[in-house]
Amino acid sequence: MSASSGTGAVNYRNGTQRGSLRTQSSNSTSAGQKSSLKSKSVLRKSSPAALGGGSSKGGSGGDAGVPGRVRVAVRLRPRNGEEMIADADFADCVELQPELKRLKLRKNNWDTDTFEFDEVLTEYSSQKRVYEVVAKPVVEGVLDGYNGTIMAYGQTGTGKTYTLGQLGEEDVADRGIMVRAMEDILAEVSLEMDSISVSYLQLYMETVQDLLDPANDNIAIVEDPKSGDVSLPGATLVDIRDQQSFLELLQLGEAHRFAANTKLNTESSRSHAILMVNVRRSLKTRDGLPSESSGNSHMTKTLKPPVVRKGKLVVVDLAGSERINKSGSEGHTLEEAKSINLSLSALGKCINALAENSSHVPFRDSKLTRLLRDSFGGTARTSLVITIGPSPRHRGETTSTIMFGQRAMKVENMVKLKEEFDYKSLSRRLEVQLDNLIEENERQQKAFVDEIERITVEAHNQISEAEKRYANALEEEKLRYQNDYMESIKKLEENWSKNQKKLAAERFALGEKNGLDITSNGNRSIAPVLEEVSELKMLLQKEAQLKMAAEEEVKRLQHQLAEFKKVEVSGNSEIMRLHKMLENETQQKEKLEGEIATLHTQLLQLSLTADETRRNLEKHGSEKNSGALDSFMSQLRLPQIQDPGNAEKQPVARLFEQVGLQRILSLLEAEDADVRIHAVKVVANLAAEEANQQQIVEAGGLTSLLMLLRNTEDETIHRVAAGAIANLAMNETNQELIMDQGGIGLLSSTAANAQDPQTLRMVAGAIANLCGNDKLQTKLRSEGGIAALLGMVRCGHPDVLAQVARGIANFAKCESRASSQGTKRGKSLLIEDGALSWIVQNAKTETSAIRRHIELALCHLAQHEGNAKEMVKEGAMWELVRISRDCSREDIRSLAHRTLTSSPTFLTELRRLRVDIR
């Protein structure tokens, strides 16, 4: 991105630092100062405001503020590899005098301009010193309750992102301002009482986008009509608890930031990055305790609102300014460059208006100036670091950057303390107390309900037992009464029968004479029997009444039991409803987790694609330089046109301008074999520059290169022509032209006949580039592209195998993308052509370049469920398990783990084998 240098030895990206700003210094500084004092110079001083005003502390909670000028520091980047070669005969365009805080800008060999800044940082200044003089006063102000801004401005490739955003993963001394600022903030705050929250944004093509949530790509800017404060309510706000989580957040945001390859910078930022850190600190009372916890003895003290101070730190990594004729931007990159330059121009206009105390400051001309409204002319304490390069070729851009810093030093801010009563904290504390009371009430209520349920259950059991006992007793009593009744009736009948027989005998014995007396005596003997029968009837009636009363009691108890069962059924239905709600919530959570996993997979694929593209560009850049000498030898065979104005140009570029493309292409058909070889080398070097590719194709250069593959047998010509075709194949439009003209067949034929490893490497590189085109997958396979790649493994050379592995990884990635979009069905074409067995055999190779591409190919193939069974059969699943555990790269290791856990086939096999991949 913007902070990395073009193509030299210095790389300011987060990661490997190929050249350090902390290079071993010599004593040339003093000598340069002595020589510069003799030259004619003009001294330009900054505004008369105090230099220390920008870092003063003070202010109050009211509207009054403390004046504070914008502090400006200048930092010089050391020469990179390209400048050491191109500017070897020229002196640096700037000379630093750090002890005097001055910078001298050479206008020519005898005239210089001198500028004063708050700090002058040489190319040997460490990251720690840069932080202490530029950012630490601002960070201390933020901790005290002031807003602060730290911003980097300069030409692309001069070290802005290195100064601000370097993570220092390999060397802690390389940590940038963002990382060091968060370390100081975490060391000062108390996470129990204070809070830190972070937003990470980018301003791309005049749209504010969230780097922590790429889907949130159009955030509105809201201005308070009363105070004029600017806020972004739609931005993601993340609470920070430790340094590691902050580093992970920076890495995530950096992966989503837009970047492009230009002539001035291989990773030029195409957006302005803005890190916002909100620090909220609670003031302490006189007894040393936080105001929230003091005064529990009196209600007035308990309800007294605490005082908090809110400071906001804004770190702005501006995209580098660039001139189109130098950066070579075109197409969409050109539109991005226009948007960057327009926003930086709007910022410059606002700085000019503030420096001149103009009545109107055009803050609303750009979203960048609206976001930085508080930083320039507002209430924030602002520190600006301008980055410059030493190359005299960029003297104009360096001058513009220096003048921007000089004008910024004239801007005065009115620094205000952000202090207020924290009614929200008081409300939260009362809400916590209320929640505790509610929870206690709920616990008591639940205990009461549980006790009622227990009593109800016990009563239900007792009633059931009583019903059983009563029913048994009633039945026994009924049977006993029935038996007694039957026995009594039987006895009465027997007695009555005996009495009847006795009476009959007496009547017969006495005769008719005494018949009347016998009748009356018989009546007297029957009377006791009738009384006994009457008593038995009364007893039966009483038993019947008792039975009815018992039956009524049983009905009453059954009614109560039915009521209890209704309550139980209602409770069971409520429990079932809650279970159903819980199942729905669980399903929704699983669905969201699946979507998040899918988004992480897509994000990792994009990150890996960007990483692979950058390595391809770096590789082809090195191949381009290696052909420069041969191209210059070919120039000796052509007519020379002397032009002293072209003395600084490269031989191939000078030859291109002097001879013309058509003349060079015509030499591809020359009878002299040496002339053809040098001509094709010239075309190959020209094709390495993206700006020349369209002209070569339109002039018939692609057709001529393919004809050389078809008609010549010279392996040197085949090697160089294949390299030129590989360069042209980096463009998607050219890829389709190559396929339409039968290029894949010619490349396959060349690969089959070639023996030289370098020729095979060029051919494999060209086919690998074609494998990255989604539209050409079927045609590439049908014309023998995959078979040609697999055939070249016979060479065994590591460079050839690396290109073969890259082509297979590109092809697998396109198939994985087509599968996720629903346009790919069935098994992979790579597996059908037998590539899987070679992938598995070489998955553990010692060569890192081959192993990395093979690991990516395995991950992409495994993402399509149609390949899973074949991969299990060939043993590729075990390689995925190994990659998920032992791969040195975290992103590939995570991708392999997610692929294994998201495939039903792999999970079934792993469970069967009892393999744990957690």
Short mmCIF file of C-alpha atoms in Angstrom, two decimals, residues 77-309:
data_model
loop_
_atom_site.label_atom_id
_atom_site.label_comp_id
_atom_site.label_asym_id
_atom_site.label_seq_id
_atom_site.Cartn_x
_atom_site.Cartn_y
_atom_site.Cartn_z
CA ARG A 77 13.15 7.77 3.95
CA PRO A 78 16.50 6.18 2.99
CA ARG A 79 17.24 5.37 -0.62
CA ASN A 80 15.73 2.17 -1.90
CA GLY A 81 17.35 -0.30 -4.28
CA GLU A 82 16.02 1.36 -7.43
CA GLU A 83 17.21 4.81 -6.35
CA MET A 84 20.67 3.51 -5.45
CA ILE A 85 21.05 2.42 -9.07
CA ALA A 86 19.21 5.18 -10.94
CA ASP A 87 20.46 8.07 -8.76
CA ALA A 88 23.94 6.74 -8.07
CA ASP A 89 25.57 9.78 -9.72
CA PHE A 90 23.31 12.34 -8.07
CA ALA A 91 23.19 13.75 -4.57
CA ASP A 92 20.07 13.72 -2.41
CA CYS A 93 17.69 16.60 -3.05
CA VAL A 94 17.42 17.32 0.71
CA GLU A 95 19.88 17.86 3.52
CA LEU A 96 18.78 17.52 7.17
CA GLN A 97 20.05 19.46 10.16
CA PRO A 98 18.26 17.69 13.05
CA GLU A 99 20.10 19.52 15.82
CA LEU A 100 18.83 22.83 14.39
CA LYS A 101 15.48 21.35 13.38
CA ARG A 102 16.08 22.52 9.82
CA LEU A 103 15.81 21.00 6.38
CA LYS A 104 17.57 22.23 3.25
CA LEU A 105 16.00 21.61 -0.15
CA ARG A 106 18.41 21.81 -3.07
CA LYS A 107 16.99 23.78 -5.97
CA ASN A 108 20.16 23.17 -8.00
CA ASN A 109 23.88 22.72 -7.41
CA TRP A 110 24.36 26.21 -5.96
CA ASP A 111 21.01 27.30 -4.49
CA THR A 112 18.99 25.85 -1.56
CA ASP A 113 15.88 26.70 0.44
CA THR A 114 15.88 26.22 4.22
CA PHE A 115 12.80 25.28 6.25
CA GLU A 116 12.25 24.91 9.99
CA PHE A 117 10.02 22.26 11.57
CA ASP A 118 9.13 21.18 15.09
CA GLU A 119 11.14 17.98 14.60
CA VAL A 120 13.51 16.79 11.85
CA LEU A 121 13.92 13.01 11.72
CA THR A 122 16.70 11.54 9.63
CA GLU A 123 16.64 8.24 7.76
CA TYR A 124 18.41 6.69 10.79
CA SER A 125 15.75 7.73 13.33
CA SER A 126 14.25 4.76 15.17
CA GLN A 127 10.54 4.05 15.37
CA LYS A 128 10.68 4.67 19.13
CA ARG A 129 12.08 8.17 18.68
CA VAL A 130 9.51 8.98 16.02
CA TYR A 131 6.74 7.92 18.41
CA GLU A 132 8.11 9.89 21.36
CA VAL A 133 8.53 13.19 19.51
CA VAL A 134 5.48 12.96 17.23
CA ALA A 135 2.76 10.94 18.93
CA LYS A 136 3.41 10.54 22.66
CA PRO A 137 2.36 14.10 23.66
CA VAL A 138 -0.89 13.62 21.75
CA VAL A 139 -1.52 10.22 23.41
CA GLU A 140 -0.89 11.70 26.86
CA GLY A 141 -3.41 14.45 26.04
CA VAL A 142 -6.00 11.85 25.04
CA LEU A 143 -5.50 10.07 28.38
CA ASP A 144 -6.11 13.44 30.11
CA GLY A 145 -9.41 13.96 28.27
CA TYR A 146 -8.45 15.85 25.09
CA ASN A 147 -9.08 14.88 21.50
CA GLY A 148 -5.93 14.16 19.49
CA THR A 149 -5.00 13.56 15.86
CA ILE A 150 -1.86 11.98 14.40
CA MET A 151 -1.60 12.13 10.62
CA ALA A 152 0.98 11.14 7.98
CA TYR A 153 1.19 13.01 4.67
CA GLY A 154 3.56 12.52 1.74
CA GLN A 155 4.23 11.10 -1.69
CA THR A 156 3.41 7.46 -2.30
CA GLY A 157 6.19 5.11 -1.20
CA THR A 158 7.83 7.45 1.34
CA GLY A 159 7.00 5.50 4.52
CA LYS A 160 3.65 6.71 5.86
CA THR A 161 2.17 3.31 6.65
CA TYR A 162 5.53 2.11 8.00
CA THR A 163 5.58 5.08 10.39
CA LEU A 164 1.98 4.68 11.55
CA GLY A 165 0.83 1.10 11.07
CA GLN A 166 3.86 -1.22 11.22
CA LEU A 167 2.94 -4.14 13.52
CA GLY A 168 6.49 -5.27 14.35
CA GLU A 169 5.67 -8.97 14.18
CA GLU A 170 9.24 -9.98 13.35
CA ASP A 171 11.09 -7.17 15.16
CA VAL A 172 9.40 -5.35 18.04
CA ALA A 173 11.60 -2.32 17.43
CA ASP A 174 9.73 -1.76 14.13
CA ARG A 175 6.37 -1.14 15.82
CA GLY A 176 4.59 1.90 14.44
CA ILE A 177 2.67 4.70 16.12
CA MET A 178 -0.66 2.82 16.23
CA VAL A 179 0.78 -0.14 18.14
CA ARG A 180 2.89 1.94 20.52
CA ALA A 181 0.02 4.33 21.25
CA MET A 182 -2.27 1.46 22.25
CA GLU A 183 0.48 0.01 24.47
CA ASP A 184 0.74 3.33 26.36
CA ILE A 185 -3.05 3.66 26.64
CA LEU A 186 -3.48 0.11 28.01
CA ALA A 187 -0.66 0.74 30.50
CA GLU A 188 -2.37 3.87 31.88
CA VAL A 189 -6.05 2.92 32.05
CA SER A 190 -7.82 0.62 34.49
CA LEU A 191 -9.97 -1.82 32.52
CA GLU A 192 -12.21 -2.32 35.55
CA MET A 193 -13.34 1.33 35.59
CA ASP A 194 -12.25 2.70 32.19
CA SER A 195 -13.04 1.60 28.65
CA ILE A 196 -11.30 1.63 25.26
CA SER A 197 -13.15 1.19 21.97
CA VAL A 198 -11.78 1.24 18.43
CA SER A 199 -13.14 1.83 14.91
CA TYR A 200 -11.07 1.24 11.76
CA LEU A 201 -12.27 2.86 8.53
CA GLN A 202 -11.10 3.72 5.02
CA LEU A 203 -12.15 6.56 2.71
CA TYR A 204 -12.22 5.00 -0.76
CA MET A 205 -13.50 6.87 -3.84
CA GLU A 206 -15.34 9.35 -1.55
CA THR A 207 -17.17 6.60 0.35
CA VAL A 208 -16.51 5.78 4.01
CA GLN A 209 -16.11 2.00 4.41
CA ASP A 210 -15.72 -0.17 7.50
CA LEU A 211 -12.45 -2.15 7.45
CA LEU A 212 -13.76 -4.41 10.24
CA ASP A 213 -17.01 -5.18 8.36
CA PRO A 214 -16.52 -5.05 4.56
CA ALA A 215 -20.29 -5.33 3.97
CA ASN A 216 -20.70 -1.93 5.65
CA ASP A 217 -19.33 0.01 2.66
CA ASN A 218 -21.23 3.32 2.74
CA ILE A 219 -21.16 4.89 6.22
CA ALA A 220 -22.85 8.27 6.60
CA ILE A 221 -21.04 11.22 8.24
CA VAL A 222 -23.21 12.95 10.86
CA GLU A 223 -22.48 16.47 12.12
CA ASP A 224 -23.91 17.90 15.34
CA PRO A 225 -25.61 21.19 14.32
CA LYS A 226 -24.85 22.73 17.73
CA SER A 227 -21.28 21.68 18.50
CA GLY A 228 -20.14 20.84 14.95
CA ASP A 229 -18.70 17.51 16.12
CA VAL A 230 -18.43 14.81 13.45
CA SER A 231 -19.47 11.23 14.17
CA LEU A 232 -19.90 7.95 12.27
CA PRO A 233 -22.78 6.14 14.00
CA GLY A 234 -22.77 3.31 11.43
CA ALA A 235 -19.15 2.26 12.05
CA THR A 236 -18.25 -0.93 13.91
CA LEU A 237 -17.06 -0.18 17.46
CA VAL A 238 -14.88 -2.87 19.12
CA ASP A 239 -13.96 -2.88 22.82
CA ILE A 240 -10.24 -3.47 23.44
CA ARG A 241 -9.10 -5.43 26.51
CA ASP A 242 -5.52 -6.36 25.58
CA GLN A 243 -2.79 -5.63 23.03
CA GLN A 244 -3.17 -8.93 21.15
CA SER A 245 -6.82 -8.27 20.28
CA PHE A 246 -5.82 -4.84 18.98
CA LEU A 247 -3.10 -6.34 16.76
CA GLU A 248 -5.59 -8.85 15.36
CA LEU A 249 -7.99 -6.00 14.64
CA LEU A 250 -5.27 -4.08 12.75
CA GLN A 251 -4.42 -7.21 10.72
CA LEU A 252 -8.09 -7.70 9.82
CA GLY A 253 -8.46 -4.08 8.71
CA GLU A 254 -5.22 -4.15 6.71
CA ALA A 255 -6.46 -7.22 4.79
CA HIS A 256 -9.57 -5.31 3.66
CA ARG A 257 -7.78 -2.11 2.60
CA PHE A 258 -7.59 -1.38 -1.14
CA ALA A 259 -4.13 -1.45 -2.75
CA ALA A 260 -2.72 -1.55 -6.28
CA ASN A 261 0.60 -1.97 -8.08
CA THR A 262 2.00 1.20 -9.69
CA LYS A 263 5.37 2.16 -11.09
CA LEU A 264 6.13 4.11 -7.93
CA ASN A 265 4.89 1.56 -5.41
CA THR A 266 4.17 -2.16 -5.72
CA GLU A 267 1.55 -1.95 -2.95
CA SER A 268 0.18 1.56 -3.23
CA SER A 269 -2.74 2.36 -0.93
CA ARG A 270 -5.80 3.48 -2.83
CA SER A 271 -7.67 4.72 0.22
CA HIS A 272 -7.16 6.88 3.32
CA ALA A 273 -7.11 4.71 6.49
CA ILE A 274 -8.57 6.21 9.68
CA LEU A 275 -8.15 4.57 13.12
CA MET A 276 -10.37 6.03 15.87
CA VAL A 277 -9.59 5.15 19.51
CA ASN A 278 -12.13 6.31 22.12
CA VAL A 279 -10.80 6.41 25.71
CA ARG A 280 -13.26 6.86 28.57
CA ARG A 281 -11.73 7.40 32.04
CA SER A 282 -13.44 7.87 35.39
CA LEU A 283 -11.99 10.54 37.70
CA LYS A 284 -10.97 9.57 41.26
CA THR A 285 -12.40 11.21 44.39
CA ARG A 286 -10.33 12.84 47.12
CA ASP A 287 -10.17 9.63 49.14
CA GLY A 288 -8.57 7.86 46.18
CA LEU A 289 -11.61 5.76 45.30
CA PRO A 290 -13.55 6.00 42.04
CA SER A 291 -16.51 8.32 42.29
CA GLU A 292 -18.87 5.48 41.35
CA SER A 293 -18.05 3.44 44.46
CA SER A 294 -17.88 6.22 47.09
CA GLY A 295 -20.53 7.25 49.58
CA ASN A 296 -22.50 4.11 50.33
CA SER A 297 -23.50 5.46 53.77
CA HIS A 298 -25.71 8.31 52.54
CA MET A 299 -28.26 8.37 49.76
CA THR A 300 -27.03 11.76 48.50
CA LYS A 301 -23.52 10.43 48.01
CA THR A 302 -24.78 7.24 46.38
CA LEU A 303 -26.79 9.18 43.80
CA LYS A 304 -24.03 11.69 43.01
CA PRO A 305 -23.08 11.21 39.32
CA PRO A 306 -19.41 10.36 38.65
CA VAL A 307 -17.18 12.56 36.48
CA VAL A 308 -15.64 11.08 33.33
CA ARG A 309 -13.19 12.34 30.74
#
